[in-house]
Each structure stands twice: as structure tokens, then as C-alpha cells.
XYZ file of C-alpha atoms in Angstrom:
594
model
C 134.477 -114.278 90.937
C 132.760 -116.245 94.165
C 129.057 -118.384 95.746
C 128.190 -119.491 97.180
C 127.973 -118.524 97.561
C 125.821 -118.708 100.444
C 123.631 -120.707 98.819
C 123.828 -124.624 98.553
C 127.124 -125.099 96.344
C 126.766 -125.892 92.791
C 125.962 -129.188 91.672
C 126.990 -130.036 88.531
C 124.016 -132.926 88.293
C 121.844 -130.068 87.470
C 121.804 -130.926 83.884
C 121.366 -134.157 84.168
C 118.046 -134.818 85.738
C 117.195 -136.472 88.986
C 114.716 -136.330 91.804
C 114.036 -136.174 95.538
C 113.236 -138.449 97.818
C 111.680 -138.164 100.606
C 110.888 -140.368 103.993
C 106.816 -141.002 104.457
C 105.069 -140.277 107.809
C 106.790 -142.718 110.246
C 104.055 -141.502 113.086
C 100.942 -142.859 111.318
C 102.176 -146.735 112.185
C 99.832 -148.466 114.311
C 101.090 -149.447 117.827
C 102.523 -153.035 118.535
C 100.363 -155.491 120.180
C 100.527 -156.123 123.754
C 103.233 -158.508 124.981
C 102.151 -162.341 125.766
C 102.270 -163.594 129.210
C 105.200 -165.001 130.761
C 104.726 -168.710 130.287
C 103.591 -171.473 133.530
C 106.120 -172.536 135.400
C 107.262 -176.529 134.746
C 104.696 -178.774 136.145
C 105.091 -182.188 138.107
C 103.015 -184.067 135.571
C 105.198 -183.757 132.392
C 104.541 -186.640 130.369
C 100.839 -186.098 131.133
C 100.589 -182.515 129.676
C 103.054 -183.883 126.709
C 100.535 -185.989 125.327
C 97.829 -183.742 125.747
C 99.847 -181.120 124.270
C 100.959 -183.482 121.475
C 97.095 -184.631 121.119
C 96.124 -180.909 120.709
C 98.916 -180.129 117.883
C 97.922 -183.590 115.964
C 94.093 -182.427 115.953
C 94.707 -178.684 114.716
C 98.035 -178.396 112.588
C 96.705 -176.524 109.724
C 95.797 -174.002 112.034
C 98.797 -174.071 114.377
C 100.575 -173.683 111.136
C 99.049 -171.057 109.702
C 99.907 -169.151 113.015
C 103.377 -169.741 113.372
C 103.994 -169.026 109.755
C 101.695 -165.746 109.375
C 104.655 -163.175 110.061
C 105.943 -164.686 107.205
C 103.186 -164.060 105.010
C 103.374 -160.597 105.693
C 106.741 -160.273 103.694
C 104.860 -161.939 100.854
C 103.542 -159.130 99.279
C 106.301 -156.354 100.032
C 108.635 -159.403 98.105
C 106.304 -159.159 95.450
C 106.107 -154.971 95.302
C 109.940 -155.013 95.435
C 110.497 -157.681 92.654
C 108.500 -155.524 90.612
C 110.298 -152.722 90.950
C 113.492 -153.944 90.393
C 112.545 -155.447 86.796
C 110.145 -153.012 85.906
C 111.796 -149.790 86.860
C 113.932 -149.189 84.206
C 111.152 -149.780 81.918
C 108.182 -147.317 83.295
C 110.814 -144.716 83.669
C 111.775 -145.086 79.636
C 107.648 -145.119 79.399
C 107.844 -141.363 81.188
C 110.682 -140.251 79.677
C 108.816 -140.668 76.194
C 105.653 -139.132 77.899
C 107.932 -136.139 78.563
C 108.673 -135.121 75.168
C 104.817 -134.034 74.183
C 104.483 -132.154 78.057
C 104.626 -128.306 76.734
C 107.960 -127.085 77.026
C 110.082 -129.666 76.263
C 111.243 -129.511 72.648
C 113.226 -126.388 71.354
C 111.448 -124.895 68.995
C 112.489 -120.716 69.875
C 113.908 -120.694 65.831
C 110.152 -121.090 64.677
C 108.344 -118.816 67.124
C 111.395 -116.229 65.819
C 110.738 -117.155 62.126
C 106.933 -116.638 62.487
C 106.982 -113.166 64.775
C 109.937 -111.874 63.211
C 107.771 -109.341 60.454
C 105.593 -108.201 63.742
C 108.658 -107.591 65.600
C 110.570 -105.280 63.007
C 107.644 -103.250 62.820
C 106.651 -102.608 66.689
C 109.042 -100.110 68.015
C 105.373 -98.514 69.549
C 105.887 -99.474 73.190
C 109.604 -99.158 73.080
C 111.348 -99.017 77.105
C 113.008 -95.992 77.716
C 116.171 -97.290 80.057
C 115.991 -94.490 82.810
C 112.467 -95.794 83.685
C 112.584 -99.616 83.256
C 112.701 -100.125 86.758
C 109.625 -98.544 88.286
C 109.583 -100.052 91.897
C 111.073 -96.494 93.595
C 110.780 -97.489 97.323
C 113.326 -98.345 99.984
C 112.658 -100.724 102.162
C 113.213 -99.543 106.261
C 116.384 -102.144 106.405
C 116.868 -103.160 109.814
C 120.581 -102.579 110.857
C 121.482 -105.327 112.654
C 125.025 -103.691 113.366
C 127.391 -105.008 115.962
C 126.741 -103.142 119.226
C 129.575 -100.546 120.133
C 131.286 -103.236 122.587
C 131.676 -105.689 120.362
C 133.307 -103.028 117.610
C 135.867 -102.365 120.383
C 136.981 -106.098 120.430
C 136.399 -106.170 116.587
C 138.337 -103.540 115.731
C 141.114 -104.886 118.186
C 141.984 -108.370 116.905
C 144.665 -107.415 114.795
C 146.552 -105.210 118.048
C 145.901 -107.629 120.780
C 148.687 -109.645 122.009
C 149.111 -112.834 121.043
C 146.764 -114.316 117.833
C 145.906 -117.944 118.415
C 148.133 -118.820 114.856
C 148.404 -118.873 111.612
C 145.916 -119.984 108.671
C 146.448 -120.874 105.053
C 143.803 -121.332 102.914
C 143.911 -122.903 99.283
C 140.563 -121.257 97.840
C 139.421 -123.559 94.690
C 136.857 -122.713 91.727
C 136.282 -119.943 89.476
C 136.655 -116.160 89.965
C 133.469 -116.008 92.058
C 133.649 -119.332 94.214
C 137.427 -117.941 95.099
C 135.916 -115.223 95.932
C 133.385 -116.804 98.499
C 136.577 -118.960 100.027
C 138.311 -115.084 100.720
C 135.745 -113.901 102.547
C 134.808 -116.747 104.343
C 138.453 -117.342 105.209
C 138.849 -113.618 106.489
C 135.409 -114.278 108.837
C 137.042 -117.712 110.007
C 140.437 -115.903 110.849
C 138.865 -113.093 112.863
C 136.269 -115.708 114.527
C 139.879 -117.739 115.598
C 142.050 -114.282 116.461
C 143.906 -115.902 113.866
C 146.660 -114.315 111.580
C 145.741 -114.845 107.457
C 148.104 -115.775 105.096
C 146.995 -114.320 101.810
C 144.882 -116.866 100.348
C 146.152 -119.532 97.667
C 144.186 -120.203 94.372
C 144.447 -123.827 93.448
C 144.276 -124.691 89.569
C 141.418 -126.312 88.602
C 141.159 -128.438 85.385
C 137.855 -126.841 84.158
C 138.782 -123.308 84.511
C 142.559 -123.956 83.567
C 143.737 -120.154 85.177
C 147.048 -120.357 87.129
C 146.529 -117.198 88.317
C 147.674 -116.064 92.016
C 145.529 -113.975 94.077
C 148.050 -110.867 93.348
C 147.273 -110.959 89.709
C 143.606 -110.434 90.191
C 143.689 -108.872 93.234
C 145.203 -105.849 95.106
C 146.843 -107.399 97.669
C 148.175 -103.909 99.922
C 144.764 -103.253 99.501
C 143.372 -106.235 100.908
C 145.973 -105.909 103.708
C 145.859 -102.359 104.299
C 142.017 -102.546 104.245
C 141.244 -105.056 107.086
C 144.349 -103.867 109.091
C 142.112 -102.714 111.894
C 139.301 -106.251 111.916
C 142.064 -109.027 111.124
C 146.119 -108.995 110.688
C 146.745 -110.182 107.185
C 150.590 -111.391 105.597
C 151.512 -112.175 102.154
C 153.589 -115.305 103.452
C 154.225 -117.172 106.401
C 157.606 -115.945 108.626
C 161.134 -117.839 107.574
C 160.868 -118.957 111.446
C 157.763 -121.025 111.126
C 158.545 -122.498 107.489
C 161.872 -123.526 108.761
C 159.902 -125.654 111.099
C 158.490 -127.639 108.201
C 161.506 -127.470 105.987
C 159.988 -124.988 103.603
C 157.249 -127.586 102.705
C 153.712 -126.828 102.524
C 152.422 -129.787 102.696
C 154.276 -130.998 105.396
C 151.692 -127.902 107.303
C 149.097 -129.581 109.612
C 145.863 -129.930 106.881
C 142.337 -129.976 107.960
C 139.398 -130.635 105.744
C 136.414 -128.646 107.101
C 133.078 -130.093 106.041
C 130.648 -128.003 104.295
C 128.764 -125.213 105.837
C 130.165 -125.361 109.588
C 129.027 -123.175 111.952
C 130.901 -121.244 114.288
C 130.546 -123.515 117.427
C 132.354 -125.832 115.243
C 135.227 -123.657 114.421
C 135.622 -122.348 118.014
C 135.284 -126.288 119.592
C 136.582 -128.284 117.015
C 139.274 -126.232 115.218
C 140.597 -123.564 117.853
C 141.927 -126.114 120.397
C 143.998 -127.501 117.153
C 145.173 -124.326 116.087
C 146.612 -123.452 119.357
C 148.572 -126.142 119.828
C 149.986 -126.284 115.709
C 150.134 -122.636 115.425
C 149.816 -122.931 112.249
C 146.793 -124.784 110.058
C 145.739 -125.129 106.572
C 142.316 -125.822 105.189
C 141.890 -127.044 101.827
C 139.879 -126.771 99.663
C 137.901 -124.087 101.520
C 134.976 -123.484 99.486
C 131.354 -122.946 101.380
C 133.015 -124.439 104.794
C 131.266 -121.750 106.869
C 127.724 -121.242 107.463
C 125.778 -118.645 106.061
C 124.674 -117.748 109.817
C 126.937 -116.147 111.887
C 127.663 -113.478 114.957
C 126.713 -110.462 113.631
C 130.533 -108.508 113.860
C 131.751 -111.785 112.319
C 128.744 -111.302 108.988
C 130.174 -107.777 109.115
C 133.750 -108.953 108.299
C 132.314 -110.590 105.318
C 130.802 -107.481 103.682
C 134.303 -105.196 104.540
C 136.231 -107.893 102.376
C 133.721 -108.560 99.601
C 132.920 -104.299 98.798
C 135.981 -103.055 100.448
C 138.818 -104.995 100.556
C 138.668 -107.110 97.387
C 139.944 -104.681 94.667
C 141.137 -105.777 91.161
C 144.955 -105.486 90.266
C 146.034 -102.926 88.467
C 145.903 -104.322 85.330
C 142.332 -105.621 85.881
C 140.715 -102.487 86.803
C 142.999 -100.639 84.484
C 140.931 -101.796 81.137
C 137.903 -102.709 83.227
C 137.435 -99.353 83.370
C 138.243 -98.439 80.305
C 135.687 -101.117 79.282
C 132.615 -99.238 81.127
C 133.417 -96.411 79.384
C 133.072 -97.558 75.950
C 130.043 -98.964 76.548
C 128.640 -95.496 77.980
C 129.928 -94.122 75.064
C 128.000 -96.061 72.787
C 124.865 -96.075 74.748
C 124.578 -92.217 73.782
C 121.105 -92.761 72.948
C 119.868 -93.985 75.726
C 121.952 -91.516 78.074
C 125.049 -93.888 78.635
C 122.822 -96.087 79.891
C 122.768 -100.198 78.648
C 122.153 -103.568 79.533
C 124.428 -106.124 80.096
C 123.912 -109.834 79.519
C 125.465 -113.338 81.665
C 125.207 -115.154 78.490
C 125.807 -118.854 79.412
C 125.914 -120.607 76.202
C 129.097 -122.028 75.676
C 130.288 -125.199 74.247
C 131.416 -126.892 77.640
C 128.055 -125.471 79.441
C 125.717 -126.582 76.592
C 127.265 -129.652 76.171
C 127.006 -130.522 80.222
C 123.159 -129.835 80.150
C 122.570 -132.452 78.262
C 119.979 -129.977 75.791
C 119.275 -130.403 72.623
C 118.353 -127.500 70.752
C 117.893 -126.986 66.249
C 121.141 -128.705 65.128
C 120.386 -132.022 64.502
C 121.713 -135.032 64.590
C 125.468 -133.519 64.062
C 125.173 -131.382 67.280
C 123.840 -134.256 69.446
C 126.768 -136.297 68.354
C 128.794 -133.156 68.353
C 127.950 -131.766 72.073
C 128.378 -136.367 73.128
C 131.761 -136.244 72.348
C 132.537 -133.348 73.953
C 130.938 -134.619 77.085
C 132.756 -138.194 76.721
C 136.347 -136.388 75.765
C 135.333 -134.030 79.333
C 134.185 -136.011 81.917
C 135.123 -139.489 80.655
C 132.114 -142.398 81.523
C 130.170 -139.541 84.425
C 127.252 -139.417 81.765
C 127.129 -143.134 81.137
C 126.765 -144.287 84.989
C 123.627 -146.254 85.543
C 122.405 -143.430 88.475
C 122.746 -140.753 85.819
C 119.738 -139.711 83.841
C 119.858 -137.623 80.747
C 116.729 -136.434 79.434
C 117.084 -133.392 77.359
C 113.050 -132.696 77.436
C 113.096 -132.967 81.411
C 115.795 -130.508 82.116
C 114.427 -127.966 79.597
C 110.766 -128.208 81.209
C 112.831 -127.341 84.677
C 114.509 -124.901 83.316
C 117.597 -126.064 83.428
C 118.908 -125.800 80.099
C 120.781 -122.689 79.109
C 118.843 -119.724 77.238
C 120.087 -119.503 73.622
C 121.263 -115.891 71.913
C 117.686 -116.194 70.019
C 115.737 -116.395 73.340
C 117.228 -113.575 74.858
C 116.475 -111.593 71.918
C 113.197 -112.837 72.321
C 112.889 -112.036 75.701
C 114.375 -108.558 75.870
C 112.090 -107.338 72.430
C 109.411 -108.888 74.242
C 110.043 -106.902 77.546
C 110.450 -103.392 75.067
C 113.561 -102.826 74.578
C 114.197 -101.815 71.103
C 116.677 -101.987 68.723
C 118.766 -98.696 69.687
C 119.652 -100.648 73.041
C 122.853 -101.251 73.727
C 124.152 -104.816 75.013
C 127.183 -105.558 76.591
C 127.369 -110.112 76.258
C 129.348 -111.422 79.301
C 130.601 -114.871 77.967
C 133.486 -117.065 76.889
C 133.470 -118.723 73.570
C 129.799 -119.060 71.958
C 128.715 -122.108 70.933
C 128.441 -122.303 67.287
C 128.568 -118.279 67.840
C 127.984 -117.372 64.115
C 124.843 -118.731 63.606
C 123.356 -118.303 66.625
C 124.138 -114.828 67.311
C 122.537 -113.997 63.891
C 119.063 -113.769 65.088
C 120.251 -111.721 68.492
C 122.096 -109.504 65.805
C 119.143 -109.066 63.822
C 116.945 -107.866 66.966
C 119.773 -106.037 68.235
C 122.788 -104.481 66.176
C 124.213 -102.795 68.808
C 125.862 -105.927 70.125
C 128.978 -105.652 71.859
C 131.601 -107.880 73.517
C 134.526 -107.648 75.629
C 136.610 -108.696 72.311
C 135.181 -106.098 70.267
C 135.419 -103.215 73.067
C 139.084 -103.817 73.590
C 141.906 -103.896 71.091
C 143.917 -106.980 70.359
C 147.194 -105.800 72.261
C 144.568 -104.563 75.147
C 143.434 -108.202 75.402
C 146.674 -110.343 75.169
C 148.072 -110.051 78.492
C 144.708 -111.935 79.443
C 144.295 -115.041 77.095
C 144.195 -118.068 78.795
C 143.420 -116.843 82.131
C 139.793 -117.017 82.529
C 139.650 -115.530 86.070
C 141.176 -112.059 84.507
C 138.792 -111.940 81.669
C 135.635 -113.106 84.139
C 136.597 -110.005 85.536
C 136.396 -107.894 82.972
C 132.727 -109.011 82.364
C 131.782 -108.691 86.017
C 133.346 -105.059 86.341
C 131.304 -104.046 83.033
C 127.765 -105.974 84.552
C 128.262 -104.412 87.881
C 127.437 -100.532 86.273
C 124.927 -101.458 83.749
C 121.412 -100.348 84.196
C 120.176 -103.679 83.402
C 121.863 -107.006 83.772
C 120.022 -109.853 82.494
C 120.870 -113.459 84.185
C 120.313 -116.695 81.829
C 121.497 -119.879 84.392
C 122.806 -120.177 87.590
C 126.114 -120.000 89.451
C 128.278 -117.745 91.204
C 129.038 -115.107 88.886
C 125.280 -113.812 88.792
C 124.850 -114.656 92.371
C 127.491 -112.541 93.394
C 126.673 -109.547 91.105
C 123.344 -109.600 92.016
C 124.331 -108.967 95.579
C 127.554 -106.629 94.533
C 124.152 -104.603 92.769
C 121.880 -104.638 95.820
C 124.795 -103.510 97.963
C 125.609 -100.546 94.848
C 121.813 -99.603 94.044
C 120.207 -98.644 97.181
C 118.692 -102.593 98.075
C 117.645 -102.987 94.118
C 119.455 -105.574 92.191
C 118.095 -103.996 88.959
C 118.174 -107.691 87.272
C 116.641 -109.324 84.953
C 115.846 -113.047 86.490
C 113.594 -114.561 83.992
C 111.042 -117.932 84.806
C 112.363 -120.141 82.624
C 110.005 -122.672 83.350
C 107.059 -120.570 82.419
C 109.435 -119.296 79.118
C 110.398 -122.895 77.687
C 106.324 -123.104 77.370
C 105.619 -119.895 75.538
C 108.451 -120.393 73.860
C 106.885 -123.629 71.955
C 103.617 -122.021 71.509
C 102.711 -122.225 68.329
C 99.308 -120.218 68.108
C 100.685 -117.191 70.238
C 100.841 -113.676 68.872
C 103.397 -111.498 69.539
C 100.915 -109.068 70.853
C 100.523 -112.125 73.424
C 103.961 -113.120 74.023
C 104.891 -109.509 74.901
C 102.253 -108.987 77.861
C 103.814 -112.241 79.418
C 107.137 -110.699 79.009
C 106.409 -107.408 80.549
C 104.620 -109.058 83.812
C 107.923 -111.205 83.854
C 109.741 -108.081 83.832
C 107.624 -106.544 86.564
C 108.082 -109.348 88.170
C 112.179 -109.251 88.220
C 112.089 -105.490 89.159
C 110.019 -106.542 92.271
C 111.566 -109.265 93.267
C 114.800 -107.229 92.853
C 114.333 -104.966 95.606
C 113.292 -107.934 98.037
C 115.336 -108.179 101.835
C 115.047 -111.359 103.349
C 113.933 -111.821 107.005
C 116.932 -112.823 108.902
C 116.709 -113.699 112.378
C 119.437 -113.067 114.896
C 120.253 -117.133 115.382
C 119.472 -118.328 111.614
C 119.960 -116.947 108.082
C 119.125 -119.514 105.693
C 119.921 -117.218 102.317
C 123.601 -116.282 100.425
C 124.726 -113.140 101.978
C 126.480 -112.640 98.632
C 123.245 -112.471 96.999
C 121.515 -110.868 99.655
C 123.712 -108.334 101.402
C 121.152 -106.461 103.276
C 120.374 -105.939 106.232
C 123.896 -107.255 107.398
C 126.166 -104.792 105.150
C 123.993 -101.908 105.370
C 126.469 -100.783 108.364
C 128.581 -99.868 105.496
C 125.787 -98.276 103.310
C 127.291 -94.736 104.443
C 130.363 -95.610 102.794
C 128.774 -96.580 99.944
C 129.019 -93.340 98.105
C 132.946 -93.131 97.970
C 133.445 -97.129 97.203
C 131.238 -96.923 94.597
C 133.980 -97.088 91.680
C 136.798 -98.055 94.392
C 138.139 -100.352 91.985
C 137.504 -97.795 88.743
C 139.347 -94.326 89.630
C 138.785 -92.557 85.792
C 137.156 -89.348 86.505
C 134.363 -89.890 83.613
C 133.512 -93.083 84.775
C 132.952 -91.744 88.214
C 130.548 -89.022 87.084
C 128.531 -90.788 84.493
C 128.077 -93.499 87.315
C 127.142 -91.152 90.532
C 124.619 -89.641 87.847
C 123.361 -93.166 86.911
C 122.882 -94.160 90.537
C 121.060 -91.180 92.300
């Protein structure tokens, strides 16, 4: 589903390497000399002070020289500096590339740390996790409820009845499941910031996620509408007057292209002057063009359409639920309790990192041409760098089915836990799953919770099935995040907002795991104590609330929902399962959650 995300948006460069640059201390210049004084005025006796002048430039030219030519010596050696750079640069950074490769961390090397621990690890079950307890950080934070004031609930709550809205928006939300998301409730902010009237937004196809979906066939959309009713007036389509006005064309619509993260000032100077005299306006594309700041009965709006509003379709929910409860059913030994995992390890992802990881010289070539048949000459340009043994030692490449094994034994959990995989296709899936297998039978997908008739109406639309996995994450009692993006962003908040302020994930440091990981003297005695202060670590960093002042919120509400959506906290109860309505489900998940 959708972040930005109030975070930065995605870059894409992230596997890729790169670096920052930043401006030196302009203030530390020294100050400019004084100015000379004006020159004489012309005297009477020119020819006299010509020759004397003359006589004086004969007897001292190398010196007269010198001076009028010093500013350019100046340049001499910043020529010099910049030649060198130029020529050399390519060279030194080949020379720290190479040094790169022997920094600990950056070769893959998990399959012999597995090979080597693997008799120690089938035979410690001692210090096994019970599930109920793995998250041991019990208090709630004092949330400050920065909820709009009761005057500005009165105008809130009577947008949608006051006479007259300023006009109509459309808004073509682009992306996955997640960064659509993001665009919806952004867009439903933007229209009640305007006293504007929202069409129901439009998904545009995108050529990496290839889902032609519409937002009816992941969405509820009486919901939506029935939902907001009261904060913003919502339509599925614009009237037959006002398309007749632009002969049933779209495009023929007045378009604006917001730029990224623009605050309100800008919408209410800038946009509202436009929309009042078109009536009508369409942004596209509409992902992260408002700021993450905002009036606090505008944030509000955000949180009603992310945990209210936004309920799946039918059809969605329908074996989403049925989904959850097959996995409680199979985590009988734990007390329907498991742990799900955002398993980022497909071919497209792995490919894009630019990683290499234990296959050789066939999956280097292998992963190339899948990059080259992708994204064409992007990976070739001279600003690009790939180095594989950089982006691991930043963390940036993704976690392989070993290393979560790894991890998660290494953390306690045994092998009677049950793991629900949130992913696509697997790279290579049957051998690298083996080892995961091995540390953890009770393996489960989407694909082998659901039948095959269950499952057809969703092939080939990977917005449906993303939902699927997010529905199942959402009510696990552990979800475990590998690499970045919207999906765990926005689950991680959907949890805090669910779980009393605790996002009960697992966010692990891969920075400090690449380096254990290519230890080759560690114990697993050793490994496991760094594991379970990483652990700690997520569980207390899980129940963290940002400081957000009243003028300037700098982090994603979708990740961080409080203190902004606690005003719906006493709602929370009977939303819980909004979009799951199965009577089991319900129970086994208000047990779970107390």
C-alpha cells in the first residue's frame, strides 16, 4: 500500500552507491583589503610626470610585473589541484573501491557462518523465546493529544455541508499499493485544506508494478465516501455538467504539477486562487506533494482516511481474513501467535542493488542482464557507481532467506515458530529457502495458505496480492522488516496506531549484521548475545513517539502516527479488524492485543 510516506520518497539510487556533498564554512574567509585611493586629479605638467613615470617603470619592471600579474598567480595552484582531479579521479576512486572489499562487511559470506554454526544451532533450543513475552518494554508513553480544539471541529466537521466548495479535484495517485496509499490521504488533507470536492482518486499504471487495478478493486469505495461524509464531500466521478465542458476528455482538465512536499501556505496561495476560477483541477502524479507538517484538524484528516476510511474490497478482505486465520491456526503452539516476515529478496530487487551474494559468476551475469533488459543503459551512466561491497557495508543490500534464519534463531525463536513470508517471487527460491527451511519448517506463504482457485482472481495484480501480505503482517505478533520502502513504513505505523504506541517490529542494524555476519572466529554462543541486544533494541525503539512541535514535524506520520491520531485512539477498539469482520478472527485478535 503507501510512503511516504512521510519520509523523503524513495530513491531508487539506493543500490547503487553515492555520496554527499556538502558546502565548507563560507564565514572563515578572511576580509578583502581596503579599497585604494581615488587617483590625483590630471596635472598641468603632463609630459613632465610622463617621463618620470616612464623612467620609474624602465628602472623596476620585474617588480611592477610581478605586481600586476600576482592575482594571476593565485589561480596557479587551484589550476593545478583541479587538473589533478579531473585525471586522477577516476583512478583513486577504483584504488578505494578495491580497498573496500577487505573493510569487514563487505563480502557475503552468511552460507559459511550457517555451514559452521549449523550443529550448535540444532542442538540449542535452551533459551528458546516464548512469543507472548518477546516484547518486554510494557509502558505507555503519556502521548500528548494535540487534538483540534472544539472550534475548529465545528468548521471541520462542516466542510462537506457548507455552501459552496471552492471546486473540484482529481488526483491520479502513482506507485505501489502503499505509495497510492500516501497520494489518498494526502489528497483527502489537500481537498479539505481547499473546501474542495474529491473525485475518487485514479491509480495510474506503472511499468514496474504492472497492476491495472482501480481504486474500487482494492478499495471500498461507499466506505471511503460514507466514512469522511462529515470532514470532506467525496464523488465517484465528476457531474455530466462539468465533463460536458471539456468534451468528456480528461486531459483536456486544467493539470497542475505540485512539487514535492508543499506546504499548506502553498496550497492556499498558489493553488486556491486557480481552483476558484477552473473549478475544477487535476494534480498528477500526486505522490509526497504535501508536507509532512500541517494544521493540526488538517493531520487529523490524514489518520480518519488511513485507519478509517481506507477499507479493502470485498474480495480483498474476504480471503485476507481468511488468511489470518490459518496462520492462527497453525501457530497452535505458540497460542495463535506468529511472526510475519517483509521478505525483500526478489529477482527485480536483488538485481537493482547491485549485490552479489554465493552464486558466482552465473548470477552476476545472471542478475546484469536483468538489470540491462530493466532499466536499459541507467547502470552504465558515468555518475552511477556500482560497488557491490559498498552498498552491503551500508546496509543496503537486501537480507537473504539464510540471514533471517540467522537472525531470528539468533534472537530465540525456535523451530516450533511459525512464519508467515510476505514476498513476490523469490529469487532462486529453492535453494535459498533451504537453509530458512531447515531452521524453520513451519514456513508458510500466501501461496501455500490459500488454494489455487482462492488465488486466481489475483494473479497479475500485485496491488491485490500486496494486500494480502499487509492484512496478514498487520496481526502478527512479530513482523520482521529486511529493506526499506513503503510497505514496512506504513505497517509499522498501521501497528503503532493498532498496539497501544508499540510497533512490535523487528528493525534489524544491518550495518552492524553484514559484519558479524562475515566473522569467521565467532561462536554462536557470541553471535546470539548480539542478536538479542539487537532485539532489545527493536522492541525499544518500537515504542518510541517523536517530539513534534506545533509549526514543524520533520518525521512520516505513516510511520509515526502518534501523537496526531491518538484523537482516534478511543475508537481504536471497534476498528481494530474493520476491514476483517469473521467472528474468530475478531476474538483471537482482541485477546492478542490486550
Amino acid at each position: 500500500m503507501a510512503i511516504n510516506t512521510a519520509a523523503k520518497p524513495k530513491s531508487h539510487n539506493a543500490g547503487c552507491g553515492g555520496g554527499a556533498v556538502t558546502d565548507g564554512d563560507t564565514n572563515s574567509s578572511p576580509s578583502p583589503p581596503p579599497s585604494p585611493p581615488p587617483p590625483p586629479p590630471p596635472s598641468r605638467h603632463f609630459g613632465r610626470r610622463r617621463s618620470r613615470s616612464s623612467k620609474f617603470r624602465k628602472d623596476s619592471f620585474p617588480a611592477a610585473a610581478l605586481r600586476c600579474n600576482f592575482r594571476y598567480l593565485l589561480f596557479l595552484p587551484l589550476l593545478y589541484i583541479s587538473g589533478l582531479i579531473m585525471c586522477v579521479g577516476p583512478f583513486s576512486t577504483a584504488i578505494l573501491a578495491l580497498g573496500r572489499a577487505s573493510v569487514p562487511g563487505a563480502v557475503y559470506r552468511s552460507h559459511e557462518l550457517f555451514e559452521r554454526l549449523w550443529p550448535d544451532i540444532i542442538v540449542d533450543n535452551s533459551t528458546a523465546i516464548q512469543l507472548p513475552s518477546v516484547w518486554e518494554y510494557k509502558r505507555r508513553f503519556k502521548v500528548q493529544r494535540p487534538c483540534p480544539n472544539s472550534r475548529e471541529l465545528i468548521c471541520f466537521s462542516s466542510i462537506a455541508e457548507s455552501s459552496g466548495s471552492s471546486g473540484y479535484l482529481i488526483v491520479n495517485a502513482n506507485g505501489g499499493l502503499n505509495q497510492q496509499r500516501s497520494a489518498i490521504c494526502n489528497a483527502v488533507a489537500v481537498a479539505g485544506l481547499l473546501n474542495a470536492v474529491l473525485v475518487i482518486p485514479q491509480f495510474d499504471f506503472n511499468h514496474v508494478w504492472k497492476d491495472p487495478s482501480e481504486f474500487g478493486d482494492i478499495y471500498d469505495p461507499d466506505h471511503f465516501i460514507s466514512v469522511l461524509e462529515k470532514h470532506v464531500k467525496v464523488v465517484k466521478a465528476l457531474p455530466d455538467e462539468v465533463m460536458r465542458k471539456y468534451d468528456y476528455n480528461m486531459t483536456s482538465i486544467h493539470t497542475i504539477r505540485v512539487p514535492p512536499w508543499a506546504p499548506a501556505n502553498y496550497y492556499m496561495g498558489q493553488i486556491y486562487p486557480v481552483l476558484r476560477e477552473h473549478g475544477v483541477l487535476r494534480f498528477a502524479p500526486f505522490a509526497n506533494r504535501l508536507a509532512m507538517s500541517v494544521p493540526a484538524h488538517i493531520q487529523l484528516l490524514r489518520c480518519i482516511t488511513n485507519y478509517k476510511a481506507l477499507r479493502y474490497a470485498s474480495p480483498v478482505s474476504t480471503l485476507a481474513e481468511k488468511l489470518v486465520n490459518r496462520m492462527v491456526e497453525k501457530s497452535t503452539r505458540n497460542g495463535g501467535k506468529y511472526v510475519s516476515v517483509h521478505l525483500r529478496f526478489e529477482e527485480d530487487m536483488v538485481s537493482f542493488s547491485c549485490c552479489i551474494y554465493d552464486g558466482g559468476a552465473a548470477e552476476k551475469y545472471e542478475l546484469a542482464s536483468f538489470r540491462e533488459a530493466e532499466w536499459k543503459e541507467k547502470f552504465k551512466r558515468k555518475d552511477r557507481e556500482v560497488n557491490p561491497g559498498l552498498n552491503r557495508i551500508d546496509g543496503k543490500c537486501p537480507l537473504t532467506p539464510l540471514e533471517v534464519g540467522l537472525l531470528l534463531r539468533g534472537m530465540g525463536f525456535d523451530n516450533s515458530t511459525s512464519i508467515y513470508i510476505a514476498s513476490g517471487k523469490i529469487y532462486q527460491a529453492e535453494r535459498h529457502l533451504k537453509p530458512l527451511l531447515k531452521m524453520f519448517p513451519l514456513l508458510y506463504f500466501k501461496e501455500t495458505l490459500a488454494t489455487a482457485e482462492e488465488l486466481a482472481p489475483f494473479k497479475g495484480y500485485s496491488s491485490r496480492l500486496a494486500a494480502l501480505d499487509y492484512t496478514v503482517c498487520l496481526y502478527s505478533e512479530v513482523f520482521v522488516t529486511t529493506q526499506g520502502g513503503n510497505f514496512p513504513h506504513f505497517l509499522m505505523g498501521h501497528r503503532r496506531f493498532l498496539f497501544n504506541g508499540h510497533a512490535k517490529t523487528i528493525k534489524p542494524d544491518k550495518r552492524k549484521l553484514v559484519v558479524l555476519l562475515q566473522e569467521k572466529t565467532i561462536s554462536w554462543k557470541g553471535f546470539k548475545d548480539e542478536m538479542q541486544v539487537m532485539l532489545a533494541e527493536s522492541d525499544r525503539k518500537g515504542l518510541m513517539v517523536p517530539r513534534v512541535k506545533k509549526i514543524n514535524r520533520k518525521t512520516s506520520i505513516y510511520m509515526y502516527p502518534l501523537p496526531e491520531c491518538s484523537c482516534l485512539q478511543a475508537q481504536n477498539s471497534s476498528h481494530r479488524l474493520s476491514n476483517h469482520q469473521g467472528s474468530d478472527l475478531l476474538a483471537s485478535q482482541d485477546k492478542s492485543t490486550r
